[in-house]
Tab-separated table of C-alpha atoms (C1' of nucleotides) and ligand atoms in Angstrom:
chain	number	residue	atom	x	y	z
A	1	MET	CA	0.000	0.000	0.000
A	2	THR	CA	1.115	3.492	-0.729
A	3	ALA	CA	0.314	6.748	0.979
A	4	ARG	CA	-3.258	7.919	1.020
A	5	VAL	CA	-4.203	11.217	-0.551
A	6	THR	CA	-7.438	13.005	0.167
A	7	THR	CA	-8.488	14.329	-3.195
A	8	ASP	CA	-11.914	15.793	-3.748
A	9	SER	CA	-13.795	13.616	-6.228
A	10	ASP	CA	-15.038	16.782	-7.929
A	11	ARG	CA	-11.446	17.510	-8.864
A	12	VAL	CA	-11.190	14.450	-11.081
A	13	GLU	CA	-11.977	15.593	-14.590
A	14	LEU	CA	-14.076	13.399	-16.827
A	15	SER	CA	-12.811	13.102	-20.381
A	16	HIS	CA	-16.190	12.733	-22.111
A	17	PRO	CA	-18.830	13.451	-19.426
A	18	ASP	CA	-21.725	13.326	-21.903
A	19	LYS	CA	-20.751	10.010	-23.416
A	20	VAL	CA	-23.729	7.668	-23.114
A	21	LEU	CA	-22.766	4.451	-21.326
A	22	PHE	CA	-26.266	2.963	-21.124
A	23	PRO	CA	-27.854	3.572	-24.529
A	24	GLU	CA	-31.285	2.254	-23.556
A	25	ASP	CA	-31.475	4.519	-20.522
A	26	GLY	CA	-29.455	7.486	-21.707
A	27	ILE	CA	-27.192	7.224	-18.680
A	28	THR	CA	-23.942	9.118	-19.211
A	29	LYS	CA	-20.472	8.919	-17.740
A	30	GLN	CA	-21.276	12.036	-15.708
A	31	GLU	CA	-24.288	10.276	-14.178
A	32	LEU	CA	-22.124	7.288	-13.319
A	33	ALA	CA	-19.630	9.581	-11.615
A	34	ASP	CA	-22.445	11.328	-9.724
A	35	TYR	CA	-23.721	7.954	-8.597
A	36	PHE	CA	-20.295	7.004	-7.245
A	37	ARG	CA	-20.100	10.315	-5.415
A	38	ASP	CA	-23.499	9.696	-3.818
A	39	VAL	CA	-22.777	6.147	-2.619
A	40	ALA	CA	-19.116	6.631	-1.730
A	41	GLU	CA	-19.766	6.840	2.008
A	42	PHE	CA	-21.431	3.407	1.860
A	43	MET	CA	-19.304	1.764	-0.797
A	44	LEU	CA	-15.813	2.750	0.321
A	45	PRO	CA	-15.911	0.899	3.655
A	46	GLN	CA	-16.877	-2.277	1.757
A	47	VAL	CA	-14.135	-2.088	-0.878
A	48	ARG	CA	-11.315	-0.402	1.043
A	49	ASP	CA	-7.969	-2.213	0.791
A	50	ARG	CA	-9.419	-5.001	-1.356
A	51	PRO	CA	-7.624	-5.561	-4.672
A	52	MET	CA	-10.084	-4.439	-7.319
A	53	THR	CA	-10.731	-5.781	-10.808
A	54	LEU	CA	-12.332	-3.360	-13.220
A	55	GLN	CA	-14.918	-4.290	-15.763
A	56	ARG	CA	-14.701	-1.507	-18.312
A	57	PHE	CA	-17.032	-0.372	-21.080
A	58	PRO	CA	-15.342	2.707	-22.543
A	59	ASN	CA	-17.807	2.739	-25.438
A	60	GLY	CA	-20.875	1.900	-23.383
A	61	ILE	CA	-22.591	-1.400	-22.663
A	62	GLY	CA	-23.692	-1.764	-26.273
A	63	GLU	CA	-20.073	-2.512	-27.149
A	64	PRO	CA	-17.946	-5.316	-25.769
A	65	GLY	CA	-16.204	-4.564	-22.483
A	66	PHE	CA	-13.176	-6.157	-20.831
A	67	TYR	CA	-11.762	-7.051	-17.445
A	68	GLN	CA	-8.727	-5.249	-16.151
A	69	LYS	CA	-6.819	-6.623	-13.190
A	70	GLU	CA	-3.336	-5.178	-13.562
A	71	ALA	CA	-3.114	-1.502	-12.629
A	72	PRO	CA	-2.334	0.367	-15.842
A	73	SER	CA	1.063	2.051	-16.181
A	74	TYR	CA	-0.646	5.410	-16.572
A	75	LEU	CA	-2.527	5.132	-13.265
A	76	PRO	CA	-2.238	8.421	-11.310
A	77	GLU	CA	0.178	8.145	-8.394
A	78	TRP	CA	-2.453	9.267	-5.881
A	79	ILE	CA	-4.406	6.039	-6.364
A	80	ASP	CA	-3.452	3.266	-3.943
A	81	THR	CA	-2.285	-0.079	-5.303
A	82	VAL	CA	-0.987	-3.333	-3.894
A	83	THR	CA	1.521	-5.719	-5.474
A	84	PHE	CA	1.329	-9.416	-4.665
A	85	PRO	CA	2.423	-12.796	-6.042
A	86	LEU	CA	0.119	-14.750	-8.343
A	87	ARG	CA	-0.342	-18.463	-7.761
A	88	GLU	CA	1.743	-19.039	-10.875
A	89	GLU	CA	5.315	-19.245	-9.663
A	90	GLY	CA	7.420	-16.164	-10.292
A	91	ARG	CA	4.606	-13.899	-11.476
A	92	GLU	CA	3.239	-10.942	-9.599
A	93	GLN	CA	0.556	-8.380	-10.151
A	94	ARG	CA	-0.297	-4.847	-9.069
A	95	GLN	CA	-3.945	-4.030	-8.504
A	96	ILE	CA	-5.931	-0.950	-7.607
A	97	LEU	CA	-7.182	-0.328	-4.075
A	98	CYS	CA	-10.248	1.874	-4.230
A	99	ASN	CA	-9.788	3.860	-1.053
A	100	SER	CA	-11.241	7.255	-1.905
A	101	ALA	CA	-14.147	8.994	-3.581
A	102	ALA	CA	-11.667	10.466	-6.014
A	103	THR	CA	-10.656	6.970	-7.067
A	104	LEU	CA	-14.285	6.129	-7.747
A	105	ALA	CA	-14.517	9.214	-9.951
A	106	TYR	CA	-11.404	8.066	-11.791
A	107	LEU	CA	-12.956	4.631	-12.327
A	108	ALA	CA	-16.032	6.263	-13.846
A	109	ASP	CA	-13.777	8.224	-16.178
A	110	GLN	CA	-12.141	4.978	-17.238
A	111	GLY	CA	-15.524	3.626	-18.208
A	112	SER	CA	-15.475	1.111	-15.389
A	113	ILE	CA	-19.126	0.344	-14.734
A	114	THR	CA	-18.660	-2.813	-12.681
A	115	GLN	CA	-16.008	-3.446	-10.043
A	116	HIS	CA	-15.051	-6.793	-8.537
A	117	VAL	CA	-13.136	-7.130	-5.272
A	118	TRP	CA	-11.172	-9.738	-3.373
A	119	LEU	CA	-12.528	-11.418	-0.249
A	120	SER	CA	-9.356	-10.479	1.619
A	121	ARG	CA	-7.564	-7.205	2.313
A	122	ALA	CA	-4.150	-5.966	1.252
A	123	ASP	CA	-2.407	-6.442	4.601
A	124	ARG	CA	-3.353	-10.151	4.777
A	125	LEU	CA	-4.211	-11.321	1.284
A	126	GLU	CA	-4.072	-15.029	2.125
A	127	TYR	CA	-6.651	-14.694	4.903
A	128	PRO	CA	-10.178	-13.747	3.801
A	129	ASP	CA	-12.413	-11.619	5.981
A	130	ARG	CA	-15.438	-12.647	3.939
A	131	MET	CA	-16.980	-15.989	3.071
A	132	ILE	CA	-19.434	-15.878	0.176
A	133	PHE	CA	-22.268	-18.133	-0.838
A	134	ASP	CA	-23.118	-16.972	-4.325
A	135	LEU	CA	-26.650	-18.053	-5.189
A	136	ASP	CA	-27.105	-18.394	-8.948
A	137	PRO	CA	-30.649	-19.270	-10.028
A	138	PRO	CA	-31.380	-21.124	-13.273
A	139	ASP	CA	-33.696	-18.365	-14.552
A	140	ASP	CA	-35.205	-15.007	-13.652
A	141	ASP	CA	-37.417	-16.370	-10.886
A	142	PHE	CA	-36.221	-14.663	-7.695
A	143	SER	CA	-38.429	-16.648	-5.289
A	144	ILE	CA	-36.111	-19.662	-5.364
A	145	VAL	CA	-33.236	-17.322	-4.544
A	146	LYS	CA	-35.016	-16.034	-1.459
A	147	PHE	CA	-35.873	-19.580	-0.443
A	148	ALA	CA	-32.236	-20.637	-0.747
A	149	ALA	CA	-31.005	-17.557	1.098
A	150	ASN	CA	-33.406	-17.974	4.005
A	151	THR	CA	-32.586	-21.663	4.294
A	152	LEU	CA	-28.889	-20.906	4.249
A	153	ARG	CA	-29.319	-18.184	6.825
A	154	ALA	CA	-31.236	-20.497	9.170
A	155	LYS	CA	-28.631	-23.238	8.930
A	156	LEU	CA	-25.822	-20.775	9.585
A	157	LYS	CA	-27.746	-19.332	12.493
A	158	HIS	CA	-27.902	-22.779	14.109
A	159	LEU	CA	-24.127	-22.630	14.243
A	160	GLY	CA	-24.194	-19.095	15.600
A	161	ILE	CA	-22.913	-17.643	12.348
A	162	PRO	CA	-24.318	-14.286	11.200
A	163	ALA	CA	-24.860	-13.631	7.502
A	164	PHE	CA	-25.641	-10.622	5.347
A	165	PRO	CA	-27.502	-10.632	2.016
A	166	MET	CA	-26.762	-8.562	-1.069
A	167	THR	CA	-28.624	-8.506	-4.363
A	168	THR	CA	-26.142	-8.779	-7.205
A	169	GLY	CA	-28.099	-6.598	-9.603
A	170	SER	CA	-28.247	-9.498	-12.017
A	171	ARG	CA	-30.331	-12.555	-11.134
A	172	GLY	CA	-28.905	-13.826	-7.883
A	173	LEU	CA	-27.897	-12.991	-4.354
A	174	HIS	CA	-24.771	-13.144	-2.233
A	175	VAL	CA	-24.957	-14.390	1.337
A	176	VAL	CA	-21.897	-12.970	3.061
A	177	VAL	CA	-20.305	-14.136	6.313
A	178	PRO	CA	-17.710	-11.846	7.945
A	179	LEU	CA	-14.615	-13.720	9.154
A	180	ASP	CA	-11.838	-12.922	11.621
A	181	ARG	CA	-9.048	-13.768	9.133
A	182	SER	CA	-7.815	-16.679	11.235
A	183	VAL	CA	-7.796	-19.217	8.377
A	184	ASP	CA	-6.695	-19.199	4.739
A	185	PHE	CA	-8.735	-19.408	1.536
A	186	ASP	CA	-8.407	-23.162	1.090
A	187	THR	CA	-9.780	-23.715	4.580
A	188	VAL	CA	-12.694	-21.353	4.069
A	189	ARG	CA	-13.524	-22.813	0.668
A	190	ALA	CA	-13.478	-26.364	2.027
A	191	TRP	CA	-15.855	-25.326	4.797
A	192	ALA	CA	-18.149	-23.502	2.379
A	193	ALA	CA	-18.127	-26.460	-0.004
A	194	GLU	CA	-19.157	-28.900	2.679
A	195	PHE	CA	-21.836	-26.577	3.985
A	196	ALA	CA	-23.213	-25.921	0.503
A	197	ARG	CA	-23.255	-29.626	-0.364
A	198	LYS	CA	-25.228	-30.428	2.761
A	199	LEU	CA	-27.770	-27.784	1.814
A	200	ALA	CA	-27.986	-29.169	-1.702
A	201	TRP	CA	-28.440	-32.711	-0.403
A	202	ALA	CA	-31.222	-31.525	1.867
A	203	VAL	CA	-33.147	-30.045	-1.053
A	204	PRO	CA	-31.786	-31.950	-4.044
A	205	ASP	CA	-34.616	-30.993	-6.392
A	206	SER	CA	-34.024	-27.270	-5.996
A	207	PHE	CA	-30.328	-26.758	-5.186
A	208	THR	CA	-27.047	-28.016	-6.599
A	209	THR	CA	-23.314	-27.491	-6.188
A	210	GLU	CA	-22.451	-28.937	-9.611
A	211	LEU	CA	-19.798	-26.814	-11.284
A	212	ARG	CA	-20.743	-27.791	-14.804
A	213	LYS	CA	-23.835	-26.003	-16.066
A	214	GLU	CA	-24.806	-29.117	-17.941
A	215	SER	CA	-25.198	-31.027	-14.673
A	216	ARG	CA	-27.270	-28.403	-12.886
A	217	GLY	CA	-30.524	-28.822	-14.686
A	218	ASP	CA	-33.221	-26.455	-13.514
A	219	ARG	CA	-31.665	-26.004	-10.067
A	220	LEU	CA	-30.155	-23.078	-8.200
A	221	PHE	CA	-26.361	-23.250	-8.105
A	222	ILE	CA	-24.832	-22.619	-4.694
A	223	ASP	CA	-21.468	-21.284	-5.809
A	224	TYR	CA	-18.842	-21.636	-3.098
A	225	THR	CA	-15.893	-21.430	-5.506
A	226	ARG	CA	-15.610	-17.648	-5.197
A	227	ASN	CA	-13.798	-18.310	-1.916
A	228	ALA	CA	-10.310	-18.494	-3.355
A	229	TYR	CA	-7.104	-16.486	-3.588
A	230	GLY	CA	-7.178	-13.993	-6.427
A	231	GLN	CA	-10.882	-14.554	-7.014
A	232	THR	CA	-13.394	-11.760	-6.792
A	233	THR	CA	-17.026	-11.001	-6.218
A	234	VAL	CA	-19.105	-8.142	-7.434
A	235	ALA	CA	-18.427	-5.137	-5.186
A	236	PRO	CA	-21.227	-3.829	-2.978
A	237	TYR	CA	-22.922	-0.874	-4.705
A	238	THR	CA	-21.303	-1.615	-8.036
A	239	VAL	CA	-23.343	-1.040	-11.192
A	240	ARG	CA	-24.120	-3.871	-13.575
A	241	ALA	CA	-23.737	-3.520	-17.324
A	242	LYS	CA	-27.395	-4.135	-17.979
A	243	LYS	CA	-30.407	-2.177	-19.102
A	244	GLY	CA	-31.670	-0.016	-16.242
A	245	ALA	CA	-28.246	0.157	-14.583
A	246	PRO	CA	-29.090	-2.195	-11.704
A	247	VAL	CA	-26.746	-2.197	-8.703
A	248	ALA	CA	-25.452	-4.737	-6.202
A	249	MET	CA	-27.346	-3.789	-3.068
A	250	PRO	CA	-26.676	-4.853	0.515
A	251	VAL	CA	-30.048	-5.325	2.195
A	252	SER	CA	-31.468	-6.474	5.501
A	253	TRP	CA	-33.110	-9.881	5.803
A	254	GLU	CA	-36.401	-8.176	6.510
A	255	GLU	CA	-36.176	-6.149	3.344
A	256	LEU	CA	-35.206	-9.156	1.266
A	257	GLU	CA	-38.658	-10.611	1.919
A	258	ASP	CA	-40.236	-7.769	-0.038
A	259	LEU	CA	-37.908	-7.897	-3.052
A	260	GLU	CA	-39.072	-9.476	-6.268
A	261	SER	CA	-35.861	-9.168	-8.220
A	262	SER	CA	-32.118	-8.992	-7.864
A	263	GLN	CA	-32.419	-5.839	-9.949
A	264	ALA	CA	-34.800	-4.078	-7.575
A	265	TYR	CA	-32.260	-1.316	-7.039
A	266	ASN	CA	-30.602	0.717	-9.714
A	267	ILE	CA	-28.513	3.812	-10.215
A	268	ARG	CA	-31.610	6.001	-10.179
A	269	ASN	CA	-33.576	4.690	-7.177
A	270	ILE	CA	-30.884	3.545	-4.753
A	271	VAL	CA	-29.821	6.870	-3.288
A	272	LYS	CA	-33.269	7.797	-2.007
A	273	HIS	CA	-33.558	4.367	-0.432
A	274	LEU	CA	-30.146	4.599	1.251
A	275	ARG	CA	-31.008	7.954	2.736
A	276	GLU	CA	-34.183	6.494	4.192
A	277	THR	CA	-32.900	3.200	5.543
A	278	GLY	CA	-29.187	3.727	6.024
A	279	ASP	CA	-26.518	1.106	5.415
A	280	PRO	CA	-27.740	-2.377	6.354
A	281	TRP	CA	-24.156	-3.642	6.426
A	282	ARG	CA	-22.864	-0.908	8.711
A	283	ASP	CA	-21.963	-3.370	11.466
A	284	ILE	CA	-20.840	-6.287	9.339
A	285	ASP	CA	-17.216	-6.247	10.472
A	286	ARG	CA	-18.195	-6.183	14.121
A	287	HIS	CA	-19.747	-9.618	13.563
A	288	ALA	CA	-16.559	-11.176	12.223
A	289	GLY	CA	-15.992	-14.626	13.718
A	290	LYS	CA	-14.516	-18.077	13.288
A	291	LEU	CA	-15.966	-21.070	11.488
A	292	PRO	CA	-16.817	-23.973	13.794
A	293	ALA	CA	-15.962	-27.572	12.977
A	294	LEU	CA	-18.779	-29.111	10.956
A	295	GLN	CA	-20.646	-32.100	12.349
A	296	GLU	CA	-21.244	-35.320	10.454
A	297	LYS	CA	-24.745	-34.699	9.171
A	298	LYS	CA	-27.069	-31.660	9.079
B	1	DG	C1'	-9.476	5.133	-22.533
B	2	DT	C1'	-4.589	5.554	-23.263
B	3	DG	C1'	0.075	5.014	-25.122
B	4	DT	C1'	2.736	4.437	-29.221
B	5	DA	C1'	3.835	4.255	-34.145
B	6	DT	C1'	3.433	6.499	-38.520
B	7	DC	C1'	2.627	9.870	-42.346
C	1	DG	C1'	-2.202	16.953	-35.634
C	2	DA	C1'	-4.931	13.101	-37.283
C	3	DT	C1'	-5.424	8.333	-37.504
C	4	DA	C1'	-4.570	3.330	-36.803
C	5	DC	C1'	-3.688	-0.056	-33.742
C	6	DA	C1'	-2.766	-2.882	-29.578
C	7	DC	C1'	-4.149	-3.696	-25.234
C	8	DA	C1'	-6.693	-4.192	-20.945
C	9	DA	C1'	-8.106	-11.883	-16.244
C	10	DC	C1'	-7.004	-15.588	-13.136
C	11	DG	C1'	-7.790	-19.726	-9.853
C	12	DC	C1'	-9.510	-24.125	-9.434
C	13	DA	C1'	-12.293	-28.287	-10.291
C	14	DT	C1'	-13.103	-31.728	-13.485
C	15	DA	C1'	-12.891	-34.425	-17.746
D	1	DT	C1'	-3.125	-31.090	-19.882
D	2	DA	C1'	-7.160	-28.664	-21.570
D	3	DT	C1'	-11.526	-26.768	-20.849
D	4	DG	C1'	-15.605	-24.846	-18.143
D	5	DC	C1'	-16.895	-21.530	-15.120
D	6	DG	C1'	-17.538	-17.240	-12.604
E	301	MN	MN1	-23.789	-14.860	-8.823
E	302	MN	MN1	-21.539	-17.481	-9.396
DNA sequence: GTGTATC
DNA sequence: GATACACAACGCATA
DNA sequence: TATGCG
């Protein structure tokens, strides 16, 4: 990590502020930057010090985009980065740490609509402070997602493990467990895999942990494989490259009951909602804990 | 979107 | 100066 | 070792 600079996000100039990034909605780069400014106080605590992958659409979502992991050589020096080894022997990589509102403004200027972040933080990259169950439904029906999430929550609760839901802005939901960084990725993933398989065995007609799409049939995929070094999940409050500019939205369990879609929140309705309800994940890190040993059945 | 090569 | 072009992911499970 | 997958 490098030194932190407090730069006003308004000071970051946008190269083509009127460029339309969402053709069907007429949403411009300026609007994306304004959105980042408005959610920064909620988003920054969730992405701070996590290596960030950019999904960029410099010519809007009607044109193909690309992922960018490596920090570009032209990155301004006031943006934090972290350099770390890749799993491939001898290779390393430098990635962006989005630690300021100004950085968010810069990302908007780069045409980065969607950001993906690690489940660990720069000072201890091998030890995740998040465990994710990524619920991927077979179609646009959100009711099975809520069913899976509530079931998962109940089973975690039996073990005394708190969990926090987030719509992904696409079709699914993330169920997130804060961890105390006492174990590495392989340990967390093994735990998540076993837990997910037990859930799938309990409701085999509705849930699956099969990695190959072909084997999933019409079932909801409980994806535990995000829990790995160098892997990412969609950042809280990030915007999806889809019509309507839906966003990944942390919600309370109570609120989840009323949602009918993973795309319930978007760039144009989220700010009003946040002002009314506040940040449902405000206390997430205070709930960080350890994973207990799993019992034989369940 | 940006850096570099080329006329 | 205008324009063309290249470039911008990785870890892991499974077959 | 080469995909499939996210
Ligand atoms: Mn998903
Ligand atoms: Mn997934």
